[in-house]
Amino acid sequence: MNRIATAIVCLSLLHSSTYSQTAADLLKELQACMNRPNDIAPIVRKMRALPNSERKQLITKVERAWPKVRQQYLSDLKQAIQTAQSRGNPAESHGRIDQLRQQFLVAYRLPEREMSTALKSQSAPALRELHARMLPSAQSIIQAGGPNLKAAQYRATTLATFRDELLRTDSSRLAADTLQSLRLTEQNLALNSSAVHRNAARVHEKNRLIAMQSRLPSDAIQGIEECNKWRILAGLHPCIIDPKLCLTAHDHAKDMAQNDFFSHQSPIAGKKTPWDRAMRFSTTASGENIFMGSSSYSIANKRWFHSPSHHKVMFDASFRRIGLARYGEHWVQMFGR
């Protein structure tokens, strides 16, 4: 059965003559919305105005249709990924990746006075292309997959959105996360197709577990993941999260904010250097970056990336551990061997 025929079968599950005219008309509108771009908000409003008994019938109908629509779309997405991989030239791709990493390394090895221009003209473009080649996003795969794949994604996204809104009207059910789950699955399929080494993936999963057990703030987790992603793309190993370095970083960020100074050298007794501060939290440190002026981890990372001295720290191949923390608009990033 081809894609179009399968879609028709899936969508026909939404049709029924047993509902009231209002519910039947609503399902027809939903079906039409899934077939062409349209605003689903009016359909959701009509659904919420239905009697509870009819909404429960709708839930039954949508629950029958959703797995089939979802499976069809994800099957098409997997096929698009396989097709893209088969069309590529592995030797050519690896050669270009090596070339880009060498370009990145040449800039890294420059004296700091000469790095600023090279970071902008060489390192940043190399990293962007490495990201596109090694970590393709689900959306980039879908865009390249042609109109049939885009249509399948639209059908799935529309029905997922409606399903979430419908389930939210039924207090007896768990929180609706259909669309979020679909996006996560898309992301995982794209990630599994990437050229990222398995060891890097294992470190990523280990860091997620450490972060959860240590209850690290989400912005610190995301900032560490972004830094590690850049290191992987550049050909370096990712760093393991050291929760004690995170505590050390937070303590220094707090001290700077509350005591109105901005320096690697602290005026507070017993905390003069990064190494002193790490020792207070029963760990060791080999490098530290500091930033002030934003609560965004992404801005902090980008500023460090484009600053020669900080860039040298972020991409030091000898570092194995990492810590990151924010206090207000003060950030501290720490590394250890």
Protein backbone atom coordinates (compact mmCIF):
# COMPACT_ATOMS: atom_id res chain seq x y z
CA MET A 1 0.00 0.00 0.00
CA ASN A 2 1.50 3.38 -1.01
CA ARG A 3 1.78 6.44 1.25
CA ILE A 4 -1.34 8.16 -0.05
CA ALA A 5 -3.51 5.06 0.24
CA THR A 6 -2.20 4.43 3.76
CA ALA A 7 -2.95 8.00 4.73
CA ILE A 8 -6.52 7.67 3.47
CA VAL A 9 -7.03 4.50 5.53
CA CYS A 10 -5.59 6.16 8.63
CA LEU A 11 -7.70 9.26 8.26
CA SER A 12 -10.85 7.27 7.52
CA LEU A 13 -10.62 5.93 11.06
CA LEU A 14 -11.66 9.40 12.18
CA HIS A 15 -14.94 9.24 10.27
CA SER A 16 -18.06 7.84 11.89
CA SER A 17 -21.80 8.18 11.38
CA THR A 18 -22.55 7.38 15.02
CA TYR A 19 -21.72 10.85 16.33
CA SER A 20 -23.89 13.93 16.48
CA GLN A 21 -23.82 16.16 13.44
CA THR A 22 -21.57 18.61 15.30
CA ALA A 23 -19.01 15.93 16.17
CA ALA A 24 -19.13 14.43 12.69
CA ASP A 25 -18.58 17.83 11.11
CA LEU A 26 -15.69 18.46 13.49
CA LEU A 27 -14.00 15.21 12.44
CA LYS A 28 -14.40 16.13 8.79
CA GLU A 29 -12.78 19.49 9.49
CA LEU A 30 -9.94 17.79 11.33
CA GLN A 31 -9.43 15.39 8.44
CA ALA A 32 -9.34 18.29 5.99
CA CYS A 33 -6.91 20.18 8.22
CA MET A 34 -4.58 17.16 8.28
CA ASN A 35 -4.53 17.11 4.47
CA ARG A 36 -3.64 20.76 3.94
CA PRO A 37 -2.22 23.57 6.08
CA ASN A 38 -4.96 25.19 8.10
CA ASP A 39 -5.49 26.67 11.54
CA ILE A 40 -6.49 23.94 13.98
CA ALA A 41 -7.51 26.40 16.73
CA PRO A 42 -11.18 26.70 15.57
CA ILE A 43 -11.49 22.90 15.55
CA VAL A 44 -10.09 22.72 19.08
CA ARG A 45 -12.58 25.34 20.27
CA LYS A 46 -15.49 23.34 18.77
CA MET A 47 -14.18 20.18 20.41
CA ARG A 48 -14.10 21.84 23.83
CA ALA A 49 -17.73 22.96 23.37
CA LEU A 50 -18.96 19.38 22.84
CA PRO A 51 -20.70 17.49 25.65
CA ASN A 52 -18.34 15.36 27.74
CA SER A 53 -19.92 12.12 26.44
CA GLU A 54 -19.14 13.06 22.83
CA ARG A 55 -15.60 14.09 23.69
CA LYS A 56 -15.03 10.66 25.21
CA GLN A 57 -16.22 9.09 21.96
CA LEU A 58 -13.80 11.33 20.10
CA ILE A 59 -10.97 10.14 22.35
CA THR A 60 -11.75 6.54 21.42
CA LYS A 61 -11.71 7.43 17.72
CA VAL A 62 -8.51 9.44 17.86
CA GLU A 63 -6.78 6.75 19.93
CA ARG A 64 -7.48 4.30 17.11
CA ALA A 65 -6.17 6.64 14.40
CA TRP A 66 -3.14 8.12 16.13
CA PRO A 67 -0.84 5.02 16.23
CA LYS A 68 -1.36 4.41 12.51
CA VAL A 69 -0.74 8.03 11.49
CA ARG A 70 2.31 8.18 13.76
CA GLN A 71 3.73 4.90 12.48
CA GLN A 72 3.28 5.90 8.85
CA TYR A 73 5.12 9.17 9.39
CA LEU A 74 8.00 7.64 11.38
CA SER A 75 8.35 4.88 8.79
CA ASP A 76 8.64 7.53 6.07
CA LEU A 77 11.19 9.44 8.17
CA LYS A 78 13.33 6.32 8.71
CA GLN A 79 13.21 5.63 4.98
CA ALA A 80 14.33 9.19 4.23
CA ILE A 81 17.25 8.79 6.64
CA GLN A 82 18.30 5.51 5.01
CA THR A 83 18.03 7.04 1.55
CA ALA A 84 20.17 10.01 2.55
CA GLN A 85 22.80 7.70 4.02
CA SER A 86 22.90 5.47 0.92
CA ARG A 87 23.34 8.46 -1.39
CA GLY A 88 26.29 9.81 0.55
CA ASN A 89 29.90 8.98 -0.15
CA PRO A 90 31.40 7.84 3.20
CA ALA A 91 35.00 8.38 2.07
CA GLU A 92 34.24 11.84 0.75
CA SER A 93 32.24 12.74 3.86
CA HIS A 94 34.98 11.57 6.25
CA GLY A 95 37.57 13.41 4.19
CA ARG A 96 35.64 16.66 4.47
CA ILE A 97 35.13 16.16 8.22
CA ASP A 98 38.88 15.65 8.67
CA GLN A 99 39.54 18.75 6.59
CA LEU A 100 37.18 20.87 8.68
CA ARG A 101 38.65 19.61 11.94
CA GLN A 102 42.13 20.42 10.68
CA GLN A 103 40.91 23.93 9.81
CA PHE A 104 39.57 24.23 13.36
CA LEU A 105 42.85 22.96 14.84
CA VAL A 106 45.00 25.37 12.83
CA ALA A 107 43.10 28.30 14.32
CA TYR A 108 43.34 26.78 17.82
CA ARG A 109 47.11 26.55 17.57
CA LEU A 110 47.60 30.20 16.64
CA PRO A 111 48.99 32.60 19.24
CA GLU A 112 46.15 34.27 21.10
CA ARG A 113 46.86 37.66 19.49
CA GLU A 114 46.22 36.15 16.04
CA MET A 115 43.26 33.97 16.99
CA SER A 116 40.40 36.47 17.10
CA THR A 117 40.08 36.82 13.32
CA ALA A 118 40.65 33.11 12.72
CA LEU A 119 37.94 32.13 15.22
CA LYS A 120 35.43 34.14 13.22
CA SER A 121 36.65 33.30 9.71
CA GLN A 122 37.77 29.67 10.22
CA SER A 123 36.63 28.05 13.45
CA ALA A 124 32.99 29.16 13.53
CA PRO A 125 32.25 28.26 9.86
CA ALA A 126 34.05 24.91 10.30
CA LEU A 127 31.95 24.12 13.36
CA ARG A 128 28.71 25.04 11.56
CA GLU A 129 29.50 22.72 8.65
CA LEU A 130 30.62 19.93 10.99
CA HIS A 131 27.30 20.27 12.81
CA ALA A 132 25.33 20.03 9.57
CA ARG A 133 27.31 16.99 8.42
CA MET A 134 27.58 15.09 11.70
CA LEU A 135 24.45 16.10 13.61
CA PRO A 136 21.68 16.62 11.05
CA SER A 137 18.47 17.87 12.63
CA ALA A 138 15.22 16.03 12.08
CA GLN A 139 13.86 19.11 10.31
CA SER A 140 16.76 19.25 7.85
CA ILE A 141 16.16 15.58 6.99
CA ILE A 142 12.43 16.25 6.53
CA GLN A 143 13.10 19.29 4.32
CA ALA A 144 15.34 17.16 2.11
CA GLY A 145 12.87 14.25 2.11
CA GLY A 146 10.44 15.79 -0.35
CA PRO A 147 6.73 16.71 -0.31
CA ASN A 148 5.42 13.27 0.73
CA LEU A 149 7.51 13.26 3.91
CA LYS A 150 6.53 16.85 4.71
CA ALA A 151 2.87 15.93 4.24
CA ALA A 152 3.24 12.90 6.53
CA GLN A 153 4.86 15.08 9.19
CA TYR A 154 2.09 17.64 8.90
CA ARG A 155 -0.62 14.99 9.31
CA ALA A 156 1.11 13.55 12.35
CA THR A 157 1.78 16.95 13.91
CA THR A 158 -1.80 18.11 13.39
CA LEU A 159 -3.35 14.97 14.86
CA ALA A 160 -0.83 15.01 17.75
CA THR A 161 -1.81 18.59 18.56
CA PHE A 162 -5.51 17.75 18.47
CA ARG A 163 -4.98 14.63 20.56
CA ASP A 164 -3.15 16.62 23.25
CA GLU A 165 -5.94 19.22 23.39
CA LEU A 166 -8.58 16.49 23.48
CA LEU A 167 -6.89 14.56 26.29
CA ARG A 168 -6.55 17.74 28.34
CA THR A 169 -10.36 17.91 28.53
CA ASP A 170 -10.44 14.50 30.27
CA SER A 171 -9.25 14.89 33.86
CA SER A 172 -9.12 11.11 34.35
CA ARG A 173 -6.13 10.82 31.97
CA LEU A 174 -2.45 11.58 32.40
CA ALA A 175 -1.01 14.83 31.07
CA ALA A 176 -0.99 14.91 27.29
CA ASP A 177 2.47 14.94 25.73
CA THR A 178 1.78 13.53 22.25
CA LEU A 179 3.46 16.30 20.29
CA GLN A 180 6.42 16.51 22.66
CA SER A 181 6.93 12.75 22.41
CA LEU A 182 6.75 12.91 18.61
CA ARG A 183 9.37 15.66 18.49
CA LEU A 184 11.65 13.67 20.82
CA THR A 185 11.32 10.60 18.60
CA GLU A 186 12.19 12.68 15.53
CA GLN A 187 15.23 14.03 17.34
CA ASN A 188 16.38 10.58 18.44
CA LEU A 189 16.01 9.14 14.94
CA ALA A 190 18.11 11.98 13.55
CA LEU A 191 20.70 11.59 16.32
CA ASN A 192 20.98 7.83 15.77
CA SER A 193 21.74 8.51 12.12
CA SER A 194 24.54 10.94 12.97
CA ALA A 195 28.27 10.40 12.68
CA VAL A 196 28.83 10.94 16.39
CA HIS A 197 31.03 8.24 17.87
CA ARG A 198 29.37 5.70 20.19
CA ASN A 199 31.73 6.59 23.05
CA ALA A 200 30.56 10.19 22.83
CA ALA A 201 26.94 9.02 22.97
CA ARG A 202 27.74 6.96 26.06
CA VAL A 203 29.31 9.96 27.80
CA HIS A 204 26.23 11.99 26.91
CA GLU A 205 23.94 9.43 28.55
CA LYS A 206 26.22 9.15 31.59
CA ASN A 207 26.15 12.93 31.98
CA ARG A 208 22.36 12.93 31.84
CA LEU A 209 22.30 10.44 34.72
CA ILE A 210 24.87 12.41 36.77
CA ALA A 211 22.92 15.63 36.19
CA MET A 212 19.67 14.01 37.31
CA GLN A 213 21.23 12.46 40.43
CA SER A 214 22.98 15.72 41.33
CA ARG A 215 19.89 17.81 40.56
CA LEU A 216 21.82 20.24 38.43
CA PRO A 217 19.89 23.24 37.06
CA SER A 218 18.64 22.78 33.51
CA ASP A 219 20.65 25.72 32.17
CA ALA A 220 23.89 24.21 33.52
CA ILE A 221 23.04 20.85 31.93
CA GLN A 222 22.25 22.48 28.59
CA GLY A 223 25.39 24.61 28.71
CA ILE A 224 27.56 21.58 29.36
CA GLU A 225 25.85 19.62 26.59
CA GLU A 226 26.45 22.45 24.13
CA CYS A 227 30.13 22.69 25.04
CA ASN A 228 30.54 18.91 24.77
CA LYS A 229 28.79 18.90 21.40
CA TRP A 230 31.28 21.44 20.11
CA ARG A 231 34.19 19.39 21.44
CA ILE A 232 32.86 16.25 19.75
CA LEU A 233 32.44 18.05 16.43
CA ALA A 234 36.01 19.34 16.71
CA GLY A 235 37.25 15.76 17.17
CA LEU A 236 37.77 15.90 20.94
CA HIS A 237 36.27 13.65 23.59
CA PRO A 238 33.36 15.06 25.61
CA CYS A 239 33.93 15.80 29.29
CA ILE A 240 32.24 14.00 32.15
CA ILE A 241 30.26 16.19 34.54
CA ASP A 242 31.97 16.66 37.89
CA PRO A 243 29.21 17.75 40.30
CA LYS A 244 31.86 19.08 42.71
CA LEU A 245 33.23 21.33 39.97
CA CYS A 246 29.67 22.55 39.41
CA LEU A 247 29.45 23.43 43.10
CA THR A 248 32.84 25.15 42.92
CA ALA A 249 31.69 27.13 39.88
CA HIS A 250 28.44 28.16 41.55
CA ASP A 251 30.26 29.29 44.69
CA HIS A 252 32.59 31.55 42.69
CA ALA A 253 29.76 32.94 40.55
CA LYS A 254 27.84 33.78 43.73
CA ASP A 255 30.89 35.37 45.34
CA MET A 256 31.50 37.58 42.29
CA ALA A 257 27.85 38.67 42.15
CA GLN A 258 27.49 39.38 45.86
CA ASN A 259 30.91 40.95 46.40
CA ASP A 260 31.02 43.05 43.23
CA PHE A 261 34.17 41.72 41.58
CA PHE A 262 34.88 39.87 38.33
CA SER A 263 38.12 37.93 38.31
CA HIS A 264 39.70 34.49 38.48
CA GLN A 265 41.43 35.80 41.59
CA SER A 266 39.03 36.01 44.51
CA PRO A 267 39.56 38.47 47.39
CA ILE A 268 37.82 36.02 49.74
CA ALA A 269 40.11 34.18 52.15
CA GLY A 270 40.81 30.59 51.17
CA LYS A 271 39.30 31.06 47.70
CA LYS A 272 42.03 33.01 45.91
CA THR A 273 42.57 30.75 42.87
CA PRO A 274 40.38 28.25 40.99
CA TRP A 275 42.56 25.50 42.42
CA ASP A 276 41.98 26.75 45.97
CA ARG A 277 38.25 26.90 45.36
CA ALA A 278 38.11 23.40 43.85
CA MET A 279 39.99 22.01 46.85
CA ARG A 280 37.31 23.39 49.17
CA PHE A 281 34.81 21.12 47.39
CA SER A 282 37.11 18.08 47.46
CA THR A 283 37.99 18.12 43.77
CA THR A 284 40.68 19.52 41.47
CA ALA A 285 40.60 22.02 38.62
CA SER A 286 42.84 22.67 35.63
CA GLY A 287 41.02 25.48 33.83
CA GLU A 288 38.35 28.12 34.42
CA ASN A 289 36.30 30.51 32.27
CA ILE A 290 34.15 33.31 33.67
CA PHE A 291 31.49 35.47 32.03
CA MET A 292 29.16 38.24 33.18
CA GLY A 293 26.23 39.95 31.51
CA SER A 294 23.55 37.40 30.60
CA SER A 295 21.50 34.58 32.10
CA SER A 296 21.78 32.62 28.82
CA TYR A 297 24.18 29.67 28.75
CA SER A 298 24.31 29.92 24.97
CA ILE A 299 25.52 33.53 25.07
CA ALA A 300 28.14 32.61 27.68
CA ASN A 301 29.40 29.71 25.57
CA LYS A 302 29.52 31.83 22.41
CA ARG A 303 31.46 34.58 24.15
CA TRP A 304 33.98 32.03 25.42
CA PHE A 305 34.17 30.43 21.96
CA HIS A 306 35.11 33.73 20.29
CA SER A 307 37.54 34.83 22.98
CA PRO A 308 41.02 33.36 22.28
CA SER A 309 42.06 32.70 25.88
CA HIS A 310 38.68 31.19 26.80
CA HIS A 311 38.55 29.21 23.54
CA LYS A 312 41.89 27.63 24.44
CA VAL A 313 40.36 26.40 27.69
CA MET A 314 37.11 25.09 26.16
CA PHE A 315 38.94 23.01 23.56
CA ASP A 316 41.88 21.75 25.61
CA ALA A 317 42.22 18.09 24.60
CA SER A 318 43.66 17.09 27.97
CA PHE A 319 40.55 17.99 29.96
CA ARG A 320 38.31 15.11 31.06
CA ARG A 321 35.91 16.70 33.57
CA ILE A 322 33.64 19.74 33.39
CA GLY A 323 31.54 21.88 35.71
CA LEU A 324 29.27 24.84 34.94
CA ALA A 325 27.10 27.12 37.06
CA ARG A 326 25.27 30.44 36.97
CA TYR A 327 24.38 32.93 39.66
CA GLY A 328 22.27 35.78 38.31
CA GLU A 329 24.15 36.90 35.20
CA HIS A 330 27.51 35.50 36.33
CA TRP A 331 28.73 32.23 34.78
CA VAL A 332 31.68 30.05 35.72
CA GLN A 333 32.87 27.13 33.60
CA MET A 334 35.51 24.78 35.06
CA PHE A 335 37.55 21.90 33.71
CA GLY A 336 39.68 19.19 35.25
CA ARG A 337 42.01 16.49 34.03
